[in-house]
mmCIF file of C-alpha atoms in Angstrom:
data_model
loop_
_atom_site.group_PDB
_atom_site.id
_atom_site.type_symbol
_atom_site.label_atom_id
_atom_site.label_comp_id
_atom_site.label_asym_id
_atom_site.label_seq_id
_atom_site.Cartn_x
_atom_site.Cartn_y
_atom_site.Cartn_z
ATOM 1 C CA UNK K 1 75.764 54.254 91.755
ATOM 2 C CA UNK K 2 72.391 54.884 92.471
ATOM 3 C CA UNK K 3 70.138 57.892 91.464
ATOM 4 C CA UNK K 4 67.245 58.656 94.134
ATOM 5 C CA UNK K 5 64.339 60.794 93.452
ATOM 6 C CA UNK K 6 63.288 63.029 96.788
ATOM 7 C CA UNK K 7 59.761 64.767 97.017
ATOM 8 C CA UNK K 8 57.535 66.612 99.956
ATOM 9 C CA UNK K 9 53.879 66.453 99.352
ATOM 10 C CA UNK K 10 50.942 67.305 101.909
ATOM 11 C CA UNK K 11 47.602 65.515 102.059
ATOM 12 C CA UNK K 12 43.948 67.396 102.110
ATOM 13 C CA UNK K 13 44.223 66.555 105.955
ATOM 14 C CA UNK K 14 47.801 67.836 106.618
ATOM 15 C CA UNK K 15 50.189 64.455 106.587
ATOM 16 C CA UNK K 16 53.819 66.080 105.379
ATOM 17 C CA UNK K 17 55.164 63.248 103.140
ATOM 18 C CA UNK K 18 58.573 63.020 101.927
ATOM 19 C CA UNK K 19 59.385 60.164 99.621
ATOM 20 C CA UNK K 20 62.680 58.798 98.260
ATOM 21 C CA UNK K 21 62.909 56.018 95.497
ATOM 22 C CA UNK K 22 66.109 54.870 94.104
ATOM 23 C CA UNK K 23 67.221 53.590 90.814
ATOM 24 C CA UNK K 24 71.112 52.200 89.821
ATOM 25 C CA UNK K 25 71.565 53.796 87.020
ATOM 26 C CA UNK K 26 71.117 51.263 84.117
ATOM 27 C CA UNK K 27 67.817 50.931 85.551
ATOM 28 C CA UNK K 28 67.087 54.969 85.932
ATOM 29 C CA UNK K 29 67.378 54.990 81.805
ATOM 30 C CA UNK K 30 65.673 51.847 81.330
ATOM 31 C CA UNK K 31 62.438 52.869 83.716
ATOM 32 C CA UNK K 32 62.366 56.674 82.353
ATOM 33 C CA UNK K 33 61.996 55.636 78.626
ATOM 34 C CA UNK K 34 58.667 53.658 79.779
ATOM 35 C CA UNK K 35 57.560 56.849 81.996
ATOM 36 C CA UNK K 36 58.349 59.329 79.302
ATOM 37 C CA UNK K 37 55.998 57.084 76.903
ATOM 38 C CA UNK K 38 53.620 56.356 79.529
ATOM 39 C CA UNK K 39 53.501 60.070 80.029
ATOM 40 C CA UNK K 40 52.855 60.898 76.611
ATOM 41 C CA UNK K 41 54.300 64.671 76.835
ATOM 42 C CA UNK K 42 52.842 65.318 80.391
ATOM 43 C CA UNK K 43 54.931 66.531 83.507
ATOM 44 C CA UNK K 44 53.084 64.475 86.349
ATOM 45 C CA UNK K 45 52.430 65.723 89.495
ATOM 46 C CA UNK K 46 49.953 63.467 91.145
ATOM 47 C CA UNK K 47 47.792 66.025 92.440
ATOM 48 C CA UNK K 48 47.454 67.002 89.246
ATOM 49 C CA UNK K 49 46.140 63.461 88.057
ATOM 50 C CA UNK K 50 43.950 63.274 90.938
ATOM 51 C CA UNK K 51 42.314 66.123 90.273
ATOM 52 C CA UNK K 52 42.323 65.727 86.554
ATOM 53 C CA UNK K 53 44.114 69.682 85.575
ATOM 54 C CA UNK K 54 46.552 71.203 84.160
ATOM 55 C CA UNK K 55 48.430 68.862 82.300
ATOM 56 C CA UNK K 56 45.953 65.930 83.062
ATOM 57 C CA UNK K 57 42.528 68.153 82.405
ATOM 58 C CA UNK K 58 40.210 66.196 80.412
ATOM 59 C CA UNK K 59 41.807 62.711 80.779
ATOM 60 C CA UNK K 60 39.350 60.113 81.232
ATOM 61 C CA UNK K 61 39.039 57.467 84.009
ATOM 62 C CA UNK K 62 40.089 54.896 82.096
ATOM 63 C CA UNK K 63 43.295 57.429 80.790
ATOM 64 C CA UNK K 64 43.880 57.459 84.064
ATOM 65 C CA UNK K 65 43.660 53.693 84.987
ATOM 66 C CA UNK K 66 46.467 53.133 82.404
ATOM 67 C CA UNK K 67 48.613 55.901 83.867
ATOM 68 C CA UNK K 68 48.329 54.304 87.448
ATOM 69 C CA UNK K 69 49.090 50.642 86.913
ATOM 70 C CA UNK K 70 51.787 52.056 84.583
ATOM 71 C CA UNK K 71 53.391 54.110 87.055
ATOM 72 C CA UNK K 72 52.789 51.279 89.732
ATOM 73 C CA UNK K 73 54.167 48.459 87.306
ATOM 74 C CA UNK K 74 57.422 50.365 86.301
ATOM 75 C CA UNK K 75 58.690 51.236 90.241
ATOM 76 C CA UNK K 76 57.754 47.882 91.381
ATOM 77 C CA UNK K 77 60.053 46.688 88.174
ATOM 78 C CA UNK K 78 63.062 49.209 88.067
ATOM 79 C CA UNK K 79 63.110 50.484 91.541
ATOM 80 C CA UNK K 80 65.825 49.082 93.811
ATOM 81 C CA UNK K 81 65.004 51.293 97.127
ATOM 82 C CA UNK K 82 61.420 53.060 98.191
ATOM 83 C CA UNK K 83 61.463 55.013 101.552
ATOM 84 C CA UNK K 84 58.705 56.950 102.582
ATOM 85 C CA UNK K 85 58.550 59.360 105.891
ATOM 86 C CA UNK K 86 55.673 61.059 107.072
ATOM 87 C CA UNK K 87 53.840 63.015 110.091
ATOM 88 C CA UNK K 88 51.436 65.685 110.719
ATOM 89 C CA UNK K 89 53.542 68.554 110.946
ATOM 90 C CA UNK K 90 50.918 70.952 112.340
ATOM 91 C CA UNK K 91 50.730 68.873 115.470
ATOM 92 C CA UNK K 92 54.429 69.008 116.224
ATOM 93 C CA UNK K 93 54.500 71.118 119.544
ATOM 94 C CA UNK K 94 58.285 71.163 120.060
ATOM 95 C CA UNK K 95 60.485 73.934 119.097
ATOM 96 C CA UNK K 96 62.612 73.790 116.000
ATOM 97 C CA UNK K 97 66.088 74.103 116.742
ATOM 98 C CA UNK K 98 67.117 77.984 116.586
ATOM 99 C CA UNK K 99 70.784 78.099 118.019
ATOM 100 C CA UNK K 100 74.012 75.785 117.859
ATOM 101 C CA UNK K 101 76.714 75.582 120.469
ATOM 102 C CA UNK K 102 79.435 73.009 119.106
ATOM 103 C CA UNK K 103 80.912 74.328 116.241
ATOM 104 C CA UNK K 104 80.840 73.993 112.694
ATOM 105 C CA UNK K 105 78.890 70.436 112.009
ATOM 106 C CA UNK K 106 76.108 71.749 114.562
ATOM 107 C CA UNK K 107 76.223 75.411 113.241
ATOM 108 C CA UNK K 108 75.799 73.007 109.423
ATOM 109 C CA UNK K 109 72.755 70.558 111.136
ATOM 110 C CA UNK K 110 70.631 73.871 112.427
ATOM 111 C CA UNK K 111 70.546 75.030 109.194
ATOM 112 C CA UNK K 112 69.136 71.556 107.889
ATOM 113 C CA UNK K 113 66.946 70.962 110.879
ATOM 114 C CA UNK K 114 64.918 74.368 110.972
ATOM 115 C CA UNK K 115 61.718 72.854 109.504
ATOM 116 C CA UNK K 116 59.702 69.861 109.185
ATOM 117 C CA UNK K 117 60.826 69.737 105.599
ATOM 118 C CA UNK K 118 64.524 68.730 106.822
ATOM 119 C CA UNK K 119 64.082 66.632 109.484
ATOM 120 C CA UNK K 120 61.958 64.452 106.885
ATOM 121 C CA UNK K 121 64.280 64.918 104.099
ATOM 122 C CA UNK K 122 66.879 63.387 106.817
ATOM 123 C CA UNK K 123 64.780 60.646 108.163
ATOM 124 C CA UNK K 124 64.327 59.456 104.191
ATOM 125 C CA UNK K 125 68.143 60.271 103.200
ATOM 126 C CA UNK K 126 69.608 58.059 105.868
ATOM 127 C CA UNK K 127 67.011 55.122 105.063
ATOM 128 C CA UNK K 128 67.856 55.087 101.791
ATOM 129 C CA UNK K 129 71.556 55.247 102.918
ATOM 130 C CA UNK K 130 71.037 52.483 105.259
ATOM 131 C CA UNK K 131 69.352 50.316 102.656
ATOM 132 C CA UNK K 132 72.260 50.911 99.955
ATOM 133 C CA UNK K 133 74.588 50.422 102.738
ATOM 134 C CA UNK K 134 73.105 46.392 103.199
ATOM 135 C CA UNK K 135 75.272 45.789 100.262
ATOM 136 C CA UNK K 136 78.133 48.683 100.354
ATOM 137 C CA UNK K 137 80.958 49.143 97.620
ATOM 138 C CA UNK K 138 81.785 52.385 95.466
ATOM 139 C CA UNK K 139 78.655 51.670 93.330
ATOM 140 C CA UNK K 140 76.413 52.341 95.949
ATOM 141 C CA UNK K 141 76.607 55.706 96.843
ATOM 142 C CA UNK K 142 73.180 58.035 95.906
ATOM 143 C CA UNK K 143 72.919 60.992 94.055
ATOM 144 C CA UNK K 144 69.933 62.619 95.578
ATOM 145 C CA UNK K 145 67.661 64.592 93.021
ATOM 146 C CA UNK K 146 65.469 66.895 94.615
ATOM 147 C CA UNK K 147 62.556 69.306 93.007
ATOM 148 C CA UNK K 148 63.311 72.389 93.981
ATOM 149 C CA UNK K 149 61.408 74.889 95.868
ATOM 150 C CA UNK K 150 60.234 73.409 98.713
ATOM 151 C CA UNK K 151 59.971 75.446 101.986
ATOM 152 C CA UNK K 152 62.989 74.479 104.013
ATOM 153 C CA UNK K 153 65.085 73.460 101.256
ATOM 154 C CA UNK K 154 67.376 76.026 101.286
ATOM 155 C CA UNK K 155 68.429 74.601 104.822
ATOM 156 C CA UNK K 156 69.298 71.454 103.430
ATOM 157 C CA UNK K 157 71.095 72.018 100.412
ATOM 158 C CA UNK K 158 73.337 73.955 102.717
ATOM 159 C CA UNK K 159 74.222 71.012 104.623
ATOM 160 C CA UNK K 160 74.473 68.679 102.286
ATOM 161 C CA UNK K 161 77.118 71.303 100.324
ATOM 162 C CA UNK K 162 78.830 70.929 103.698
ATOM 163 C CA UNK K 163 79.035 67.877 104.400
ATOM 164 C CA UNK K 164 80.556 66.982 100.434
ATOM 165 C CA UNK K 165 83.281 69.092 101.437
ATOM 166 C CA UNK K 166 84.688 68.232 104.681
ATOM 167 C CA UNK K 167 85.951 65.573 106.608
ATOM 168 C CA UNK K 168 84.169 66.097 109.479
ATOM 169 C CA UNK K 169 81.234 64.786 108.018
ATOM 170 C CA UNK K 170 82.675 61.884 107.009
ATOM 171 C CA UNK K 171 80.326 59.579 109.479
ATOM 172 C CA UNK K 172 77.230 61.587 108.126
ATOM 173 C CA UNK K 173 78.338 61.231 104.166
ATOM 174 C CA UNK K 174 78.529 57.503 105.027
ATOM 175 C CA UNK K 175 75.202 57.522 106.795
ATOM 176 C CA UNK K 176 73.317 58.501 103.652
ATOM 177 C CA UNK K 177 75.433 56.993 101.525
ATOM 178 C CA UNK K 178 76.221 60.630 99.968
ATOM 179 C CA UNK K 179 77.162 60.339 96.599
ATOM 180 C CA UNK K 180 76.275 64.188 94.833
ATOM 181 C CA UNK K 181 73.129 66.573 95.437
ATOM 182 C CA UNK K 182 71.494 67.837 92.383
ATOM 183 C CA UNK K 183 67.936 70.227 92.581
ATOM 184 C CA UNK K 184 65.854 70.253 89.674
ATOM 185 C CA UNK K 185 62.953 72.564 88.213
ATOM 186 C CA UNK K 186 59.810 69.724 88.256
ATOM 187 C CA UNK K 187 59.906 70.736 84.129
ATOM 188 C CA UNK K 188 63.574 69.819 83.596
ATOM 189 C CA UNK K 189 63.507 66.535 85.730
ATOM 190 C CA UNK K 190 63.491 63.057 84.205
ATOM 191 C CA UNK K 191 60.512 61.848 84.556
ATOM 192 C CA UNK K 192 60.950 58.904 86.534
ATOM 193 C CA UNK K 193 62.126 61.065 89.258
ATOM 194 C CA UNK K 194 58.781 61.859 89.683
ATOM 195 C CA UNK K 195 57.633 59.060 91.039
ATOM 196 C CA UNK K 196 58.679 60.102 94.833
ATOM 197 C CA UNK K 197 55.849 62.746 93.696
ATOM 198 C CA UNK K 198 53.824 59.304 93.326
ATOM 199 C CA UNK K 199 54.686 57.335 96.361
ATOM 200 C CA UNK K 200 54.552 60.733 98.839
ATOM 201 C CA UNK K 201 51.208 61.079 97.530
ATOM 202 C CA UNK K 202 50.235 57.576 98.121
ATOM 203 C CA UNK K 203 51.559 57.108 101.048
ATOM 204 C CA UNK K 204 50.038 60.250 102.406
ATOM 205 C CA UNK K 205 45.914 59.319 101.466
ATOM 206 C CA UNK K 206 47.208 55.919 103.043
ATOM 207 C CA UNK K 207 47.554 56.945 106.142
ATOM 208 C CA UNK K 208 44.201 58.847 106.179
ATOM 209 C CA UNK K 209 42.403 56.399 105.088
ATOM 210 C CA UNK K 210 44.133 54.013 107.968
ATOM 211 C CA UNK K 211 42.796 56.116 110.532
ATOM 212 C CA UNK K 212 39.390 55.951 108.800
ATOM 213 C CA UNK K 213 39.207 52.151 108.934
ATOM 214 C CA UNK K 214 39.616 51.919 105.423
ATOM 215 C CA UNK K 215 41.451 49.262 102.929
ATOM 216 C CA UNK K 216 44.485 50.122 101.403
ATOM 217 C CA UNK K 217 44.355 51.450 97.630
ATOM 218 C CA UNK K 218 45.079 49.024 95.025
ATOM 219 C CA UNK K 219 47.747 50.920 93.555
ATOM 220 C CA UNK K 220 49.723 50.924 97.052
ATOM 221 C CA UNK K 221 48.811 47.787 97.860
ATOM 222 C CA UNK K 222 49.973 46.688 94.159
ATOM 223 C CA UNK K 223 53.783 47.776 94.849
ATOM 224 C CA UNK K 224 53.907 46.368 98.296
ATOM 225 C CA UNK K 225 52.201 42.527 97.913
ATOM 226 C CA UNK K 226 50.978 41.481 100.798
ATOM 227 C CA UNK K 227 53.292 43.138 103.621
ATOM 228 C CA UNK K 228 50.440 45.111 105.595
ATOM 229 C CA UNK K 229 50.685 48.277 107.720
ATOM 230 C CA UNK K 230 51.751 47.879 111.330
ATOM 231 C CA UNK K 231 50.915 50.275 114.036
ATOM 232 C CA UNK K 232 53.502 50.541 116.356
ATOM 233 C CA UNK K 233 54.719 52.200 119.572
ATOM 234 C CA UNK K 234 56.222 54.862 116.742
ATOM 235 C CA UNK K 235 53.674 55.004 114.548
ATOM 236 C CA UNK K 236 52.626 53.195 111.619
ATOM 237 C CA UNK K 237 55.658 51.328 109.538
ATOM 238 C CA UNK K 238 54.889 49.325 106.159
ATOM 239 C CA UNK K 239 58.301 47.562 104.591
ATOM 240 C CA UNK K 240 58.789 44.355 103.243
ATOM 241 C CA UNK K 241 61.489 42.784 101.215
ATOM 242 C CA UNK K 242 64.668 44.799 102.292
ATOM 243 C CA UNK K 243 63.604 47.033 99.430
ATOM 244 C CA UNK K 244 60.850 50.004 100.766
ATOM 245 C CA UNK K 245 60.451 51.354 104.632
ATOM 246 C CA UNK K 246 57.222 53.302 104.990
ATOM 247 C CA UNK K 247 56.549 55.226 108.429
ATOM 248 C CA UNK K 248 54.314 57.964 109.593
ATOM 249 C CA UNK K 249 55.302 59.357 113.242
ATOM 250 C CA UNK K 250 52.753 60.126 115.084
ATOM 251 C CA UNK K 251 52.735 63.560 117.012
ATOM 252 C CA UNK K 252 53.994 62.429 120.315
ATOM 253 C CA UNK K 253 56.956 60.631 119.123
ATOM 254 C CA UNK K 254 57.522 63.627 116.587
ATOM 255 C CA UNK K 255 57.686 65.703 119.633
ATOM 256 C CA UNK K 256 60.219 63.471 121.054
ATOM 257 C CA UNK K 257 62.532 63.609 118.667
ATOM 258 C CA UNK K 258 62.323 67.165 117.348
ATOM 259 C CA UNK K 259 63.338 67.987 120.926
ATOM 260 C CA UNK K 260 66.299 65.153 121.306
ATOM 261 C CA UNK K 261 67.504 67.024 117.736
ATOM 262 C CA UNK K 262 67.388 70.425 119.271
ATOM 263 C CA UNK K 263 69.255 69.005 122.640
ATOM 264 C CA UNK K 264 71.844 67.248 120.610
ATOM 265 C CA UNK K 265 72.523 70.666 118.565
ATOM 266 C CA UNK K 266 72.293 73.288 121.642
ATOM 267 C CA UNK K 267 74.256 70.991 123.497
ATOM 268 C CA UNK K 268 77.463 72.717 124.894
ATOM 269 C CA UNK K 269 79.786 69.587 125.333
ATOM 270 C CA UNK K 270 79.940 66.172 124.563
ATOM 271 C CA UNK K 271 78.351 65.251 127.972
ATOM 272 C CA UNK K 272 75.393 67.139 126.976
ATOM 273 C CA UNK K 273 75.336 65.348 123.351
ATOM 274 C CA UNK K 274 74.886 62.139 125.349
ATOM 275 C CA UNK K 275 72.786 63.344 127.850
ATOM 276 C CA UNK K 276 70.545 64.386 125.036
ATOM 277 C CA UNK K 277 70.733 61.115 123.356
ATOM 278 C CA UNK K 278 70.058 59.127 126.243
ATOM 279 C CA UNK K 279 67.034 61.149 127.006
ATOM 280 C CA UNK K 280 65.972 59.973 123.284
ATOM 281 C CA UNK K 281 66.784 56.271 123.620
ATOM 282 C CA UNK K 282 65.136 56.020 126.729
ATOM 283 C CA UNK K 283 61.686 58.125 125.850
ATOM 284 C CA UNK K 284 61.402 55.680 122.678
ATOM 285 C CA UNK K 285 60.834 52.850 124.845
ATOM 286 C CA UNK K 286 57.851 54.276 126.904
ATOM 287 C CA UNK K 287 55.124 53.709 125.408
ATOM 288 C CA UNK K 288 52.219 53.365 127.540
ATOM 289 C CA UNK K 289 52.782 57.564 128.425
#
């Protein structure tokens, strides 16, 4: 069994980050009792850090130092799965889906796939599912912890209560590697569940700072060694070791597949379902438009 931590965060500069990191559970207990120590009473939030309040107000530099190569040193040591999804959600120009027209699992998906917040909570869920699924058996399924209150979240917890209790979702259960859904005040969570708080963060002032020329922090580039950022035909993708997946879609591809989600869901037949997907497949290879 694994336990995954799931958190949205938004950069100064408006890159939507959601961030998944999974723990089995041995290692969950193990990594929490050094984050609750390393913590010393605090609830992080990385903002918070970074801008030295609430909790954090009046910590020094070097306070903070020790908190980062903590945090940094205990995922890179307990974590089994880091996978981080991210885009700039203001420039999506597409639609959201708004109506379903193939019964009950599309009806479910709409809800889910209303707002940015759930088709990024997907993307993450099902790469964390695909990495558990590299080495399947009954101990591998995730429990997904999320913070709650997020905008959109309501949508998703929706679905994901649908899809625990029917068969119908069988293929999508296995495509996460579903295990249980739990939502937690940020006060009542186990600490080391914050550390999606962490890596969304991270991952988010990483991709500014890519389009500003500049190096890579040393606390990212601690956790990932030397696997550098790529910049593809989807965006940019950092992974390494068969153990973290890091992409941020830019706005055309976004685009793309916001509207090959909304075909697939307002699609009236299966003809239509692989009309729409076709349309996908084939738009993810251009990319010279």
């Amino acid at each position: 069994m694994l336990r995954a931590g799931i958190d949205a965060g938004r950069s100064s500069k408006g890159v939507f980050a959601v961030a998944g990191v999974a723990f089995g559970y041995d290692n969950a207990l193990k990594a929490n009792r050094k984050w609750e120590r390393l913590m010393d009473g605090r609830v992080f939030h990385m903002t918070d850090l970074n801008a030295r309040k609430r909790d954090f107000s009046g910590i020094s530099d070097d306070e903070v130092s020790v908190v980062m190569k903590g945090m940094v040193e205990i995922i890179r040591s307990y974590a089994s799965y880091i996978v981080t999804v991210s885009c700039a959600d203001d420039l999506i120009t597409e639609p959201m889906p708004k109506e379903a027209n193939r019964g009950r699992v599309s009806e479910e998906m709409l809800n889910l796939l209303r707002s940015p917040y759930g088709f990024m909570c997907h993307m993450c869920m099902y790469g964390l599912g695909r990495f558990a699924s590299q080495r399947r058996s009954a101990k591998d399924s995730i429990s997904f912890i999320l913070e709650s209150g997020d905008e959109g979240q309501k949508g998703l917890i929706r679905f994901m209560r649908y899809i625990e209790g029917t068969q119908e979702a069988d293929v999508l259960r296995d495509r996460y590697s579903y295990g249980r859904l739990f939502t937690v005040q940020k006060h009542e969570m186990e600490g080391i569940f914050h550390a999606a708080d962490f890596i969304a963060w991270e991952w988010g002032r990483h991709v500014e700072r890519h389009s500003e020329g500049k190096a890579m922090r040393r606390s990212l580039s601690t956790l990932v060694g030397n696997n550098r950022t790529i910049k593809g035909d989807l965006g940019l993708t950092l992974e390494g070791e068969n153990r973290f997946f890091f992409r941020h879609y830019d706005e055309r591809n976004m685009d793309r597949y916001v509207a090959a989600m909304r075909r697939v869901i307002e699609a009236r037949s299966t003809v239509d379902v692989d009309h729409a997907l076709a349309q996908w497949d084939a738009s993810r290879l251009k990319s010279s438009d």
